[in-house]
Tab-separated table of C-alpha atoms in Angstrom:
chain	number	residue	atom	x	y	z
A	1	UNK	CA	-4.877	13.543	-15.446
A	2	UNK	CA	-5.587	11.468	-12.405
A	3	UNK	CA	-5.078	12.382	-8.638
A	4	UNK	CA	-4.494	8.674	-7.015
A	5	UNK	CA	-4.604	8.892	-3.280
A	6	UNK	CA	-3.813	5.594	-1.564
A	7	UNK	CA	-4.406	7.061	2.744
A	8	UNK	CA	-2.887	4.113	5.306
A	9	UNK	CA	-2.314	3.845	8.695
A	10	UNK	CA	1.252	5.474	8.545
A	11	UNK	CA	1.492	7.780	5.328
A	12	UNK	CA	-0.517	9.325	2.325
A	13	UNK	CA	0.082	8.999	-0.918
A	14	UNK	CA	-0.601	11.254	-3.543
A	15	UNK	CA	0.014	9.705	-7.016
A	16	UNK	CA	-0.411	12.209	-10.341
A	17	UNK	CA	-1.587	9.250	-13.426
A	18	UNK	CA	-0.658	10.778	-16.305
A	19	UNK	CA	-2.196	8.683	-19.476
A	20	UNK	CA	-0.855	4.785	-18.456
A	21	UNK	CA	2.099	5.611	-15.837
A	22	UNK	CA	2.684	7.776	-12.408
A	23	UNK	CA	4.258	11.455	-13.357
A	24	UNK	CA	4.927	11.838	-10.006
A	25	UNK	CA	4.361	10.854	-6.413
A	26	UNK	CA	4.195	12.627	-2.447
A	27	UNK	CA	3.842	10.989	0.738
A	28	UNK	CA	2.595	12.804	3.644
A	29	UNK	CA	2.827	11.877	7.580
A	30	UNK	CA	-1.205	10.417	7.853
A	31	UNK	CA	-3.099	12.811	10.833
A	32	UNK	CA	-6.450	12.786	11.250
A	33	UNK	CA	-6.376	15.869	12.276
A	34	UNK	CA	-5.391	17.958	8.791
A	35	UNK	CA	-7.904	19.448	7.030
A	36	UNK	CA	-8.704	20.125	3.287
A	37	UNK	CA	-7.251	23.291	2.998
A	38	UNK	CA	-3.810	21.856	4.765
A	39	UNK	CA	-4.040	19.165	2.205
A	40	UNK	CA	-4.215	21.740	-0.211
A	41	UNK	CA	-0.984	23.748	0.751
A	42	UNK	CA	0.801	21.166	1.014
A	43	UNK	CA	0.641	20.133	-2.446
A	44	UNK	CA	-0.004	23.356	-4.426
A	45	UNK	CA	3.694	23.885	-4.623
A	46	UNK	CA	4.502	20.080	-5.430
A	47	UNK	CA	2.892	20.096	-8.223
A	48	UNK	CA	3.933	23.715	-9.204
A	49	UNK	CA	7.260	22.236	-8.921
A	50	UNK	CA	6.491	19.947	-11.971
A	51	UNK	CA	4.396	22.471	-13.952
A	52	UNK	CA	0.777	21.238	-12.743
A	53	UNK	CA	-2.263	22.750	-11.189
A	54	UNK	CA	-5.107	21.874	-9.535
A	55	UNK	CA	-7.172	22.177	-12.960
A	56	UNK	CA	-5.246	19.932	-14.570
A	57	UNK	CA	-6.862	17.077	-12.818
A	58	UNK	CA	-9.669	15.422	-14.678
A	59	UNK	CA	-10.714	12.997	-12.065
A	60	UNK	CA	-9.793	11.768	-8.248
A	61	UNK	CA	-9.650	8.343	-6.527
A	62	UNK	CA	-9.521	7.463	-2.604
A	63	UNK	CA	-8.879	4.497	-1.024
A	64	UNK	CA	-8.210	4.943	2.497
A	65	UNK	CA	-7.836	2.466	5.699
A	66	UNK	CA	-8.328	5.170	7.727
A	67	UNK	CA	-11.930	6.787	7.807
A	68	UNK	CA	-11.402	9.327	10.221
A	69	UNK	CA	-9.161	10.960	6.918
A	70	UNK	CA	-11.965	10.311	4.284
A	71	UNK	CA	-13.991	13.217	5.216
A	72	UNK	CA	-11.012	16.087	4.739
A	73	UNK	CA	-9.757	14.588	1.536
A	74	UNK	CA	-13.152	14.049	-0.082
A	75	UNK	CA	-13.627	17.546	0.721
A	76	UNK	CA	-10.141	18.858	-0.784
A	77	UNK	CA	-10.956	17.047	-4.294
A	78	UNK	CA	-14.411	19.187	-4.267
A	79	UNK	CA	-13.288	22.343	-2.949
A	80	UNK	CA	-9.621	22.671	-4.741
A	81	UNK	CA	-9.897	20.233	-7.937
A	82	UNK	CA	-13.613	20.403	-8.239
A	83	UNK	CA	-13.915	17.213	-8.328
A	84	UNK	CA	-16.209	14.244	-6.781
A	85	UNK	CA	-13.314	11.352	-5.762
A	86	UNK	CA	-14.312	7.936	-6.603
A	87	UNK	CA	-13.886	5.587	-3.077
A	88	UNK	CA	-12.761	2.615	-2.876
A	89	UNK	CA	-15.315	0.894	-0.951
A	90	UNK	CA	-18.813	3.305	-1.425
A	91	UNK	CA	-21.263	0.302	-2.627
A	92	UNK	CA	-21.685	2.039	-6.281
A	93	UNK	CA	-18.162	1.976	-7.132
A	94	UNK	CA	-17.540	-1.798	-9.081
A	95	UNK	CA	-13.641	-2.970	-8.117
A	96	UNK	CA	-14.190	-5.727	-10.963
A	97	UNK	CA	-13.715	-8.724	-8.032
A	98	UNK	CA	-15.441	-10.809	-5.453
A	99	UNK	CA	-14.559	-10.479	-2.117
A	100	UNK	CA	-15.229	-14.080	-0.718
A	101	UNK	CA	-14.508	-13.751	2.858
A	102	UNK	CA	-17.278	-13.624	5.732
A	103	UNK	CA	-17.533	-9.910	6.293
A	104	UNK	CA	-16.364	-8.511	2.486
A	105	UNK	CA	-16.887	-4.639	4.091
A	106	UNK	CA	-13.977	-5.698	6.158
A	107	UNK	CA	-11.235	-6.281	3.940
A	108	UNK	CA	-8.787	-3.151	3.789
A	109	UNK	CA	-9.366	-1.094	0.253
A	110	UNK	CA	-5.744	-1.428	0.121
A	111	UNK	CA	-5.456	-5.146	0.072
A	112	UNK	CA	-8.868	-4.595	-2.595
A	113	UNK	CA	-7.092	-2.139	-4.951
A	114	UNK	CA	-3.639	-4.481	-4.508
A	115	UNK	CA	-5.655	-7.333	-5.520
A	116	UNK	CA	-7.039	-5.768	-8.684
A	117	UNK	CA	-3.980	-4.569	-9.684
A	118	UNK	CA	-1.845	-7.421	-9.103
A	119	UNK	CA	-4.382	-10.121	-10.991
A	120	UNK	CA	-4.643	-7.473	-14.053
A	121	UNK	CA	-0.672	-7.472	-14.430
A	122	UNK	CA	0.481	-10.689	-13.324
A	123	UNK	CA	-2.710	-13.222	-13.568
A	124	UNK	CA	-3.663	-16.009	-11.081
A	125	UNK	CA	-3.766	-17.266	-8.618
A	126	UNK	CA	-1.316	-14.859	-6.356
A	127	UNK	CA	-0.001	-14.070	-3.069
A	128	UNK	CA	0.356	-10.495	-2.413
A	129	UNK	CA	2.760	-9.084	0.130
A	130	UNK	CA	2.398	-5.731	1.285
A	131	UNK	CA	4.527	-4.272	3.207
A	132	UNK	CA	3.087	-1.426	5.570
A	133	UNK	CA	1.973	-0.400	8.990
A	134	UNK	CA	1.369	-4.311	8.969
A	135	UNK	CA	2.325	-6.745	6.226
A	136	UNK	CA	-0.031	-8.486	4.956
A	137	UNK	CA	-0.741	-11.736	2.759
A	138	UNK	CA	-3.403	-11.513	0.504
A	139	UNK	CA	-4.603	-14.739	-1.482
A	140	UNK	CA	-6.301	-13.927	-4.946
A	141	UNK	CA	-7.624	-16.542	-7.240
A	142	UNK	CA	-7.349	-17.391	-10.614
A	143	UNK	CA	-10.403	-15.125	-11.754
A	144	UNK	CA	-9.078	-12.002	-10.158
A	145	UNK	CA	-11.720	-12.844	-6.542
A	146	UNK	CA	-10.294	-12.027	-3.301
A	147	UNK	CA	-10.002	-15.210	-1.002
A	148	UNK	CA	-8.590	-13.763	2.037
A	149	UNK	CA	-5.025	-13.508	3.874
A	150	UNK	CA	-2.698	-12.992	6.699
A	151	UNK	CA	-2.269	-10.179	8.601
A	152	UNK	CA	0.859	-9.970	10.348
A	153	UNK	CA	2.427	-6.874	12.157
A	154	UNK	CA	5.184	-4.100	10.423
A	155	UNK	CA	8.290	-4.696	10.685
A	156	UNK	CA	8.761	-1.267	11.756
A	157	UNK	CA	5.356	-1.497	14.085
A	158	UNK	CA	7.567	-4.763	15.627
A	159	UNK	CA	10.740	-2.767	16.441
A	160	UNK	CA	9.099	0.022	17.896
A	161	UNK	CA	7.142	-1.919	20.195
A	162	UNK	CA	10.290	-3.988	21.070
A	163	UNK	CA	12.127	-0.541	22.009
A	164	UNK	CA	9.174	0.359	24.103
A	165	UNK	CA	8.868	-2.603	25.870
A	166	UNK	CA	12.476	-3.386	26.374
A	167	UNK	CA	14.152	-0.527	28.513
A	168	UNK	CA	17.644	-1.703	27.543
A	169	UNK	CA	16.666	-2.048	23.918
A	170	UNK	CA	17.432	1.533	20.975
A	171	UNK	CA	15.343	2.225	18.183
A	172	UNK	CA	17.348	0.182	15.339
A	173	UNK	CA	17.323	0.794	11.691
A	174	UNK	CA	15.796	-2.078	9.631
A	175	UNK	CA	18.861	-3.486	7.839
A	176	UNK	CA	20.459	-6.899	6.302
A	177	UNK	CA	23.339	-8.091	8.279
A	178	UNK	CA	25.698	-10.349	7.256
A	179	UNK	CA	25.751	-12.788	10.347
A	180	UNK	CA	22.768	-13.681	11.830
A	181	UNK	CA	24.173	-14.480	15.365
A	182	UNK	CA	24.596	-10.684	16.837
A	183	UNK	CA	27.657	-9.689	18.516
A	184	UNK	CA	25.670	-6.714	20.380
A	185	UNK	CA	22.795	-5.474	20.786
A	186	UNK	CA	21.841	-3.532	17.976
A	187	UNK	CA	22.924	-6.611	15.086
A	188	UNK	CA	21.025	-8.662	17.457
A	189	UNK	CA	17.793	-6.459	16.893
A	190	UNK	CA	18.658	-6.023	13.235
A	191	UNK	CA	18.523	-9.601	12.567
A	192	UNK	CA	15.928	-10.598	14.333
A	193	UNK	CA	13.889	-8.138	12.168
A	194	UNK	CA	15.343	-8.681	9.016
A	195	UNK	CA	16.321	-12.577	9.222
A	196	UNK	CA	13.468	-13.205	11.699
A	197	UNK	CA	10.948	-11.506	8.900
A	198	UNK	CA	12.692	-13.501	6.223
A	199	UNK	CA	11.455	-16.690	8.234
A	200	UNK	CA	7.923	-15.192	8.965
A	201	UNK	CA	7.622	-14.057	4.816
A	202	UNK	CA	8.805	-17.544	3.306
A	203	UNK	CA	6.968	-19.571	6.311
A	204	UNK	CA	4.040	-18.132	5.864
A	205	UNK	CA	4.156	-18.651	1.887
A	206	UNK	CA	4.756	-22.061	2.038
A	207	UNK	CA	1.543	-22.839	4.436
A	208	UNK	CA	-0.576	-20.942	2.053
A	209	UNK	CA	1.014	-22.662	-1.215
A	210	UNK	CA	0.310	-25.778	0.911
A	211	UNK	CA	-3.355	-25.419	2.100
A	212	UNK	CA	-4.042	-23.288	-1.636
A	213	UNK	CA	-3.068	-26.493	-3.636
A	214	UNK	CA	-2.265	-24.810	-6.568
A	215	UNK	CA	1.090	-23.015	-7.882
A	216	UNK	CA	0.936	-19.612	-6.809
A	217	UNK	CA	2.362	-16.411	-7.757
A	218	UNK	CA	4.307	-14.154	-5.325
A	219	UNK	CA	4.370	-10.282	-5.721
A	220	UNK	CA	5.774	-7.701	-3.128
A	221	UNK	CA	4.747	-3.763	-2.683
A	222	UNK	CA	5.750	-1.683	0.038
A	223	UNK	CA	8.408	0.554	0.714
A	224	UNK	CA	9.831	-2.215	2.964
A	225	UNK	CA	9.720	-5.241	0.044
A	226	UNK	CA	12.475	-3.475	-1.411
A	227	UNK	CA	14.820	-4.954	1.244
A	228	UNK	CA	13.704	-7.843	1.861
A	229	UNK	CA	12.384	-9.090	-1.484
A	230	UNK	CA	15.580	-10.119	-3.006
A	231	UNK	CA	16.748	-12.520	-0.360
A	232	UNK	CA	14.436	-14.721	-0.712
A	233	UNK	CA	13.174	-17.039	-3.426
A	234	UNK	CA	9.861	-17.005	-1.664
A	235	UNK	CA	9.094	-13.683	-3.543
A	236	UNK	CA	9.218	-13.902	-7.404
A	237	UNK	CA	8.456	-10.114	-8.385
A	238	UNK	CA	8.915	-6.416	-6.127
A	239	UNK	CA	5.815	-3.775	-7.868
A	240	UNK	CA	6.853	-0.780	-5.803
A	241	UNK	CA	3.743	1.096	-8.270
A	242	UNK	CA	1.015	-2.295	-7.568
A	243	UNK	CA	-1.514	0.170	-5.547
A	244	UNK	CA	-1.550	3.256	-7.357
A	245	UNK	CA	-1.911	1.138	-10.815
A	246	UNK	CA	-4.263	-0.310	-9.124
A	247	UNK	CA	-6.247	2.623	-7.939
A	248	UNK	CA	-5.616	3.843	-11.950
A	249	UNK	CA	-7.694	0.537	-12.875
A	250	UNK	CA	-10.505	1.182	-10.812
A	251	UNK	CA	-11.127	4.890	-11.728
A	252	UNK	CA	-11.442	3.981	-15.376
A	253	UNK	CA	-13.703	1.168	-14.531
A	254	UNK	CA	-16.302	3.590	-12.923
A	255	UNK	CA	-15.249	6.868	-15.060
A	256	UNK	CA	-19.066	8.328	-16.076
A	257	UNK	CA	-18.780	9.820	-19.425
């Protein structure tokens, strides 16, 4: 078996790949600040709780935006699973791709391991919409290369900052409502971030469609492109399971042995 752990800006993932599909999956609140062993009891009894242990694992994979966490997780795969992790961006590990952008080391190994994962299961060329901390567009060609994207910010990072700012304005929920002219406050907020990121999602796939030139492909991930994928045409498939396939991929490229 495979421990898959996809680390972003908000929460951690720890995926257990079990032959071709996810057994089961844990998020944890991303801080810099834990350390192996806390990574350790925290999922000790998860995976207790569905008749695993740490020897079970044959193999580990990291991709991680955030490389202040690299150091404590590389460490729990050799201390706990004795295990060296593949990551997602050391220069010996091959993601299959060509990053064709001006500074390739800067591309997120999220948008990376989305972008091998999403050409493998759906073909080219694509749009992939990820829905995280930010949401991003990423643009991947018909040979699987990575072309570049959009980055645009969260649509929780957007009401957060709006409640900050705003003295008069709550923390809202992100949900759909029915009218988009708000009555009061809060259906106000709520529609400007669902409709309003409705109109920032299908905008922004029509420019690239239009400067691309070529028929493109639409595929959400992301807790959040659960909500907002099926109101719009713009999207044409929701993989909830894009990065940790994805981070599957990868591992058996480089598996030694």
């Amino acid at each position: 078996m495979l421990l898959a752990i996809d680390a972003g800006n908000t929460n951690i993932v720890f995926a257990v790949w079990d032959g071709d599909a996810i057994r089961c999956e844990w998020r944890a609140v991303t801080k810099t600040s834990r350390t192996a062993d806390e990574y350790a009891v925290f999922l000790k009894p998860l995976l207790e709780l569905n008749g695993l242990k740490f020897s079970d694992f044959a193999g580990a994979i990291i991709a991680t935006v955030v490389p202040a966490a690299l150091f404590d997780l590389r460490q729990f795969c050799r201390r706990y699973l004795n295990i060296e992790a593949v990551v997602v961006g050391d220069p010996a590990v091959d993601l299959g791709l060509k990053v064709l952008t001006l500074r390739p080391e800067a591309v997120g190994a999220d948008r990376l391991v989305n972008s091998v994962s999403a050409h493998a299961h759906y073909g080219g060329p694509l749009i992939v919409v990820d829905f995280g901390t930010a949401t991003t567009f990423d643009i991947v060609n018909k040979d699987g290369d990575y072309e570049g994207g959009v980055i645009a910010p969260g649509i929780n990072l957007s009401a957060e900052a709006l409640h900050k700012a705003a003295a008069m304005l709550p923390r809202v929920a992100i949900a759909r409502t029915n009218a988009v002219i708000g009555k009061d406050t809060v259906p106000a907020m709520q529609s400007g971030m669902y409709w309003g990121y409705i109109g920032l999602i299908e905008g922004l796939i029509a420019r690239i469609k239009a400067e691309y030139g070529a028929p493109m492909t639409v595929i959400a991930t992301g807790g959040l492109g659960r909500v907002y994928y099926r109101q719009t045409p713009a999207i044409d498939h929701y993989d909830p399971d894009l990065t940790i396939r994805g981070l599957a991929q990868i591992y058996a490229r480089n598996k030694v042995g």
